[in-house]
CSV table of C-alpha atoms in Angstrom, one decimal:
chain,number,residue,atom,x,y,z
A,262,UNK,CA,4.0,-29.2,-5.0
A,263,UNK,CA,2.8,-25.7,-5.2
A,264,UNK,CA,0.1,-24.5,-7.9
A,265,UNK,CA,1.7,-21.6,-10.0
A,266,UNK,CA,-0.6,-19.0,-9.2
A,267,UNK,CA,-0.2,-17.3,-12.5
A,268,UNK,CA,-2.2,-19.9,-14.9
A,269,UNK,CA,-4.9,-20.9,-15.4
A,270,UNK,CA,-6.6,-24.3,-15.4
A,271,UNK,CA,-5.8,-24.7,-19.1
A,272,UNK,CA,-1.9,-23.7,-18.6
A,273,UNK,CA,-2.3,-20.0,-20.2
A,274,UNK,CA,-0.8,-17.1,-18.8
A,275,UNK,CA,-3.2,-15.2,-16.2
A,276,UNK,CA,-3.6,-12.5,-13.8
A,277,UNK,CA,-4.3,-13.3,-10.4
A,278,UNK,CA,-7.2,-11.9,-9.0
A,279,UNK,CA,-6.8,-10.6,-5.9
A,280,UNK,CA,-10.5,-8.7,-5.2
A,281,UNK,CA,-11.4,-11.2,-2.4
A,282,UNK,CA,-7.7,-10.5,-0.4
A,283,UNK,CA,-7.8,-8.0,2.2
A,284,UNK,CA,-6.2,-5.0,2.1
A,285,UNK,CA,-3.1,-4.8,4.3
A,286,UNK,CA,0.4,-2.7,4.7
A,287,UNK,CA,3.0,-4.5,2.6
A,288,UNK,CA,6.5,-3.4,1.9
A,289,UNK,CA,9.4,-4.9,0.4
A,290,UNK,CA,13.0,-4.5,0.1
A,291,UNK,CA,15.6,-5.1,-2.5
A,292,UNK,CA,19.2,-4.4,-4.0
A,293,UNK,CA,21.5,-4.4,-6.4
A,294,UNK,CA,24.9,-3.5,-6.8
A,295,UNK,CA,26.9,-2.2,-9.8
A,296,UNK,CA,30.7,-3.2,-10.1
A,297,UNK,CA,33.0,-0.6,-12.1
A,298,UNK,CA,36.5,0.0,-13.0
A,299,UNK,CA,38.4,2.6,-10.4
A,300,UNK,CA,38.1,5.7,-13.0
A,301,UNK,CA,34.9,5.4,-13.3
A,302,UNK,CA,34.1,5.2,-9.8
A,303,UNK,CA,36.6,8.2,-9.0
A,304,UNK,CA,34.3,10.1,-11.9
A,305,UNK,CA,30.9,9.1,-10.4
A,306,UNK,CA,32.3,10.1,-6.8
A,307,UNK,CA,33.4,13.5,-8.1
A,308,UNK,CA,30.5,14.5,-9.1
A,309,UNK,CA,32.3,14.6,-12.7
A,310,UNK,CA,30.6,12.7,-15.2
A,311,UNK,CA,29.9,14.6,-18.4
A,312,UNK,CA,26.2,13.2,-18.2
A,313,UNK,CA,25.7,15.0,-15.3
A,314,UNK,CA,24.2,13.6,-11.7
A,315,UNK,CA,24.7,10.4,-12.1
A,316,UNK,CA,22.9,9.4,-8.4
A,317,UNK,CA,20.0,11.9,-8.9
A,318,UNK,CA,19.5,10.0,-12.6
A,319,UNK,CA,19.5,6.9,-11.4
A,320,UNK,CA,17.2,7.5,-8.0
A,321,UNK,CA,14.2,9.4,-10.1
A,322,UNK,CA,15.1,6.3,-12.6
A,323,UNK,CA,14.3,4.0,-10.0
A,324,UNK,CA,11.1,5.8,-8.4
A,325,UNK,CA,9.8,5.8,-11.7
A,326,UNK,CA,10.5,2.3,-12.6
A,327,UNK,CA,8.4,1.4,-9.1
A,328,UNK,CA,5.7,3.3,-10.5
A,329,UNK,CA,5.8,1.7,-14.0
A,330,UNK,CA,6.5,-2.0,-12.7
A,331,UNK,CA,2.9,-3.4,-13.9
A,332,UNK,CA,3.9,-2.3,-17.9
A,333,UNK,CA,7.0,-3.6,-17.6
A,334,UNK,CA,5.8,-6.9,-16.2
A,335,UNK,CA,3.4,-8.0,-17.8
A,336,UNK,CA,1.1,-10.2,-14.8
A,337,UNK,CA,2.0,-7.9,-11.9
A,338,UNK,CA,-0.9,-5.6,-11.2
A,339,UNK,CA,-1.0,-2.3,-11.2
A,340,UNK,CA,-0.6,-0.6,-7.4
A,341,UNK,CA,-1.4,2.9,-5.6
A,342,UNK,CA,2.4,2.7,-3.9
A,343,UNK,CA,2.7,5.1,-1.3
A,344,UNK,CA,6.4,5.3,-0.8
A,345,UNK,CA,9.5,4.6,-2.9
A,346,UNK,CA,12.6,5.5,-1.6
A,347,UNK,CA,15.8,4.4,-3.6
A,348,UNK,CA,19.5,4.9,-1.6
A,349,UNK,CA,23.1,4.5,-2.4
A,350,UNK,CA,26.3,2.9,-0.6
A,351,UNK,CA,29.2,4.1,-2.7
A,352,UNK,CA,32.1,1.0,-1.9
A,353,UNK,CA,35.4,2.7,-2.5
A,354,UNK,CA,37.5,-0.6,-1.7
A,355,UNK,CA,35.2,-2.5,-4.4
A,356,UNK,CA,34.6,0.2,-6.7
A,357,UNK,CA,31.0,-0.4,-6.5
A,358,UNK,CA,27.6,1.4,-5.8
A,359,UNK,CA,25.1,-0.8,-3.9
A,360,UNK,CA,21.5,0.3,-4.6
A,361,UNK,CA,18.6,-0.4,-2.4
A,362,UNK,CA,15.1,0.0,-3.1
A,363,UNK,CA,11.9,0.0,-0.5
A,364,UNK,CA,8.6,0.2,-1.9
A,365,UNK,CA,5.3,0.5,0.7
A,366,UNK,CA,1.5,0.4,0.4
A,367,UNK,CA,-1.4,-0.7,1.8
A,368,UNK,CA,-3.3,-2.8,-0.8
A,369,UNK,CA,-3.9,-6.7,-1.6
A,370,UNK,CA,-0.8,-7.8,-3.2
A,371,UNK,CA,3.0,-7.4,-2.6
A,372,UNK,CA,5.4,-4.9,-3.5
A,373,UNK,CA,8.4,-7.0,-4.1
A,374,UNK,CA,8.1,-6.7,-8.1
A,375,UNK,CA,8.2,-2.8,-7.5
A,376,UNK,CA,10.8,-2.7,-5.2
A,377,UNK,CA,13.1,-5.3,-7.4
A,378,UNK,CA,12.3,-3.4,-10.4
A,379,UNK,CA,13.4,0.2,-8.6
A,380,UNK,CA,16.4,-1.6,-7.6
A,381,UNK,CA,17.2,-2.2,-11.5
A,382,UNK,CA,16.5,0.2,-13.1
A,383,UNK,CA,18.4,2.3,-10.5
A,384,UNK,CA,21.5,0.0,-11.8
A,385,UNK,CA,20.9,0.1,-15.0
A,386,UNK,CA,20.9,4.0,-14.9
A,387,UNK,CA,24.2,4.1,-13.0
A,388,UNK,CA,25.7,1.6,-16.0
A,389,UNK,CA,24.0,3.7,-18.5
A,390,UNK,CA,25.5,7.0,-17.8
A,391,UNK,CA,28.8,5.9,-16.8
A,392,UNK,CA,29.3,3.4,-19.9
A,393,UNK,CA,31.9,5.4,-21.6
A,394,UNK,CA,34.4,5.3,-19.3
A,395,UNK,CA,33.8,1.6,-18.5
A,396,UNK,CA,31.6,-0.7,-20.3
A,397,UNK,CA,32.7,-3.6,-18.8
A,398,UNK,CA,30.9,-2.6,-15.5
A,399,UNK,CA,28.9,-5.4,-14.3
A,400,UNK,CA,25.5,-5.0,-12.4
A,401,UNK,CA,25.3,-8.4,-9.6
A,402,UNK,CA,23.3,-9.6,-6.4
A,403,UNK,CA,20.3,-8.3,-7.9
A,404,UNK,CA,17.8,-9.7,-5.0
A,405,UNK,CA,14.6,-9.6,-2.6
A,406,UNK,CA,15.9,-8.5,0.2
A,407,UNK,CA,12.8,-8.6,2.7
A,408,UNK,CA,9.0,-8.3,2.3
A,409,UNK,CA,6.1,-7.7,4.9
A,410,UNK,CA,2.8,-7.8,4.8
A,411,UNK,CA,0.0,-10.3,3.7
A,412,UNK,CA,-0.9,-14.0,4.3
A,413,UNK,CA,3.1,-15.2,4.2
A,414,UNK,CA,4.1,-12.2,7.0
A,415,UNK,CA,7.3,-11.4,7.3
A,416,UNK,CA,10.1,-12.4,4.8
A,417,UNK,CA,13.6,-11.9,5.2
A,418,UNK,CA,16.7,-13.1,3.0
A,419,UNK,CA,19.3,-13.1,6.2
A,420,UNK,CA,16.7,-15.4,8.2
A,421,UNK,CA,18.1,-18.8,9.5
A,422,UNK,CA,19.6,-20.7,8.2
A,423,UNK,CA,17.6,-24.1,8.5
A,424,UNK,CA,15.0,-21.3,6.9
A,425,UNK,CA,13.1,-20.4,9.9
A,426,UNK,CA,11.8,-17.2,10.0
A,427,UNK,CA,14.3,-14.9,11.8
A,428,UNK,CA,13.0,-12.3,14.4
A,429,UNK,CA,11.6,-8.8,12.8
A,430,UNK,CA,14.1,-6.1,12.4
A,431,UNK,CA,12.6,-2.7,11.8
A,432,UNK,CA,14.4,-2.0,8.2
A,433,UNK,CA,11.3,-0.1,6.9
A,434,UNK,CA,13.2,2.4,5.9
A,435,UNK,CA,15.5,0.9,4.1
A,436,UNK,CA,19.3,2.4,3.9
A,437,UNK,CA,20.0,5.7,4.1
């Protein structure tokens, strides 16, 4: 069994410290994606909701959350990110907006806290500003999509299934 790396030998709630870890480039990838009704879908596409920029919101929403991830959470440690890039699929057939997130730095721990939390709180902006036409919008799929970096390597959610790791595809970026 694996030791939960978050306690401590008495069971409490702790920090991890990471000094001793070397510094390495991590990044991470995640989405979510936010299911509405077909008006307010048609709203958000036109560019017509009375809240305004309902995109724009939700992307400087989800930079921001990146940035603020370690007072949010409260173990994850604070981190000098040096990229956060939040995109948008609009899904006409679905009436959905799929959100991804990619968060990058070079440091001692992961990313993959920032990058899910960019990913959410992108959503959560979306459902925010376009609750009055449809507040029975749902936000699903909210996952880790793929990480890099540190002692695990590469992680990827669409790896084999047996669980092998699956060869590297360059997704840095994320989705434009």
């Amino acid at each position: 069994m694996v030791a939960l790396t978050h306690l401590n030998q008495r069971g409490e709630a702790s920090m991890v410290d990471v000094t001793d870890k070397a510094v390495s480039e991590r990044s991470a990838r995640a989405e979510s994606t936010v299911c509405m009704s077909a008006d307010a879908f048609a709203q958000l596409q036109a560019g017509q909701n009375k809240k305004g920029d309902v995109l724009a919101t939700a992307r400087i929403a989800g930079i921001q959350a990146a940035k603020k991830t370690a007072d949010l959470i409260p173990l994850c440690h604070p981190l000098a990110l040096t990229k956060v890039q939040v995109n948008f699929e609009l899904d006409e057939t679905n009436h959905s907006v799929h959100v991804t997130s990619f968060c990058k730095l070079a440091g001692r721990t992961g990313v993959e806290m920032e990058a899910l939390t960019a990913a959410s709180i992108a959503a959560l902006t979306i459902y925010d500003m376009c609750k009055a036409v449809d507040p029975a919008m749902t936000i699903v799929n909210t996952r880790l999509e793929e990480k890099l970096g540190g002692k695990r390597g590469h992680w990827q959610r669409d790896a084999i299934a047996d669980g092998a790791e699956a060869p590297a595809k360059d997704k840095s970026e994320g989705r434009k």
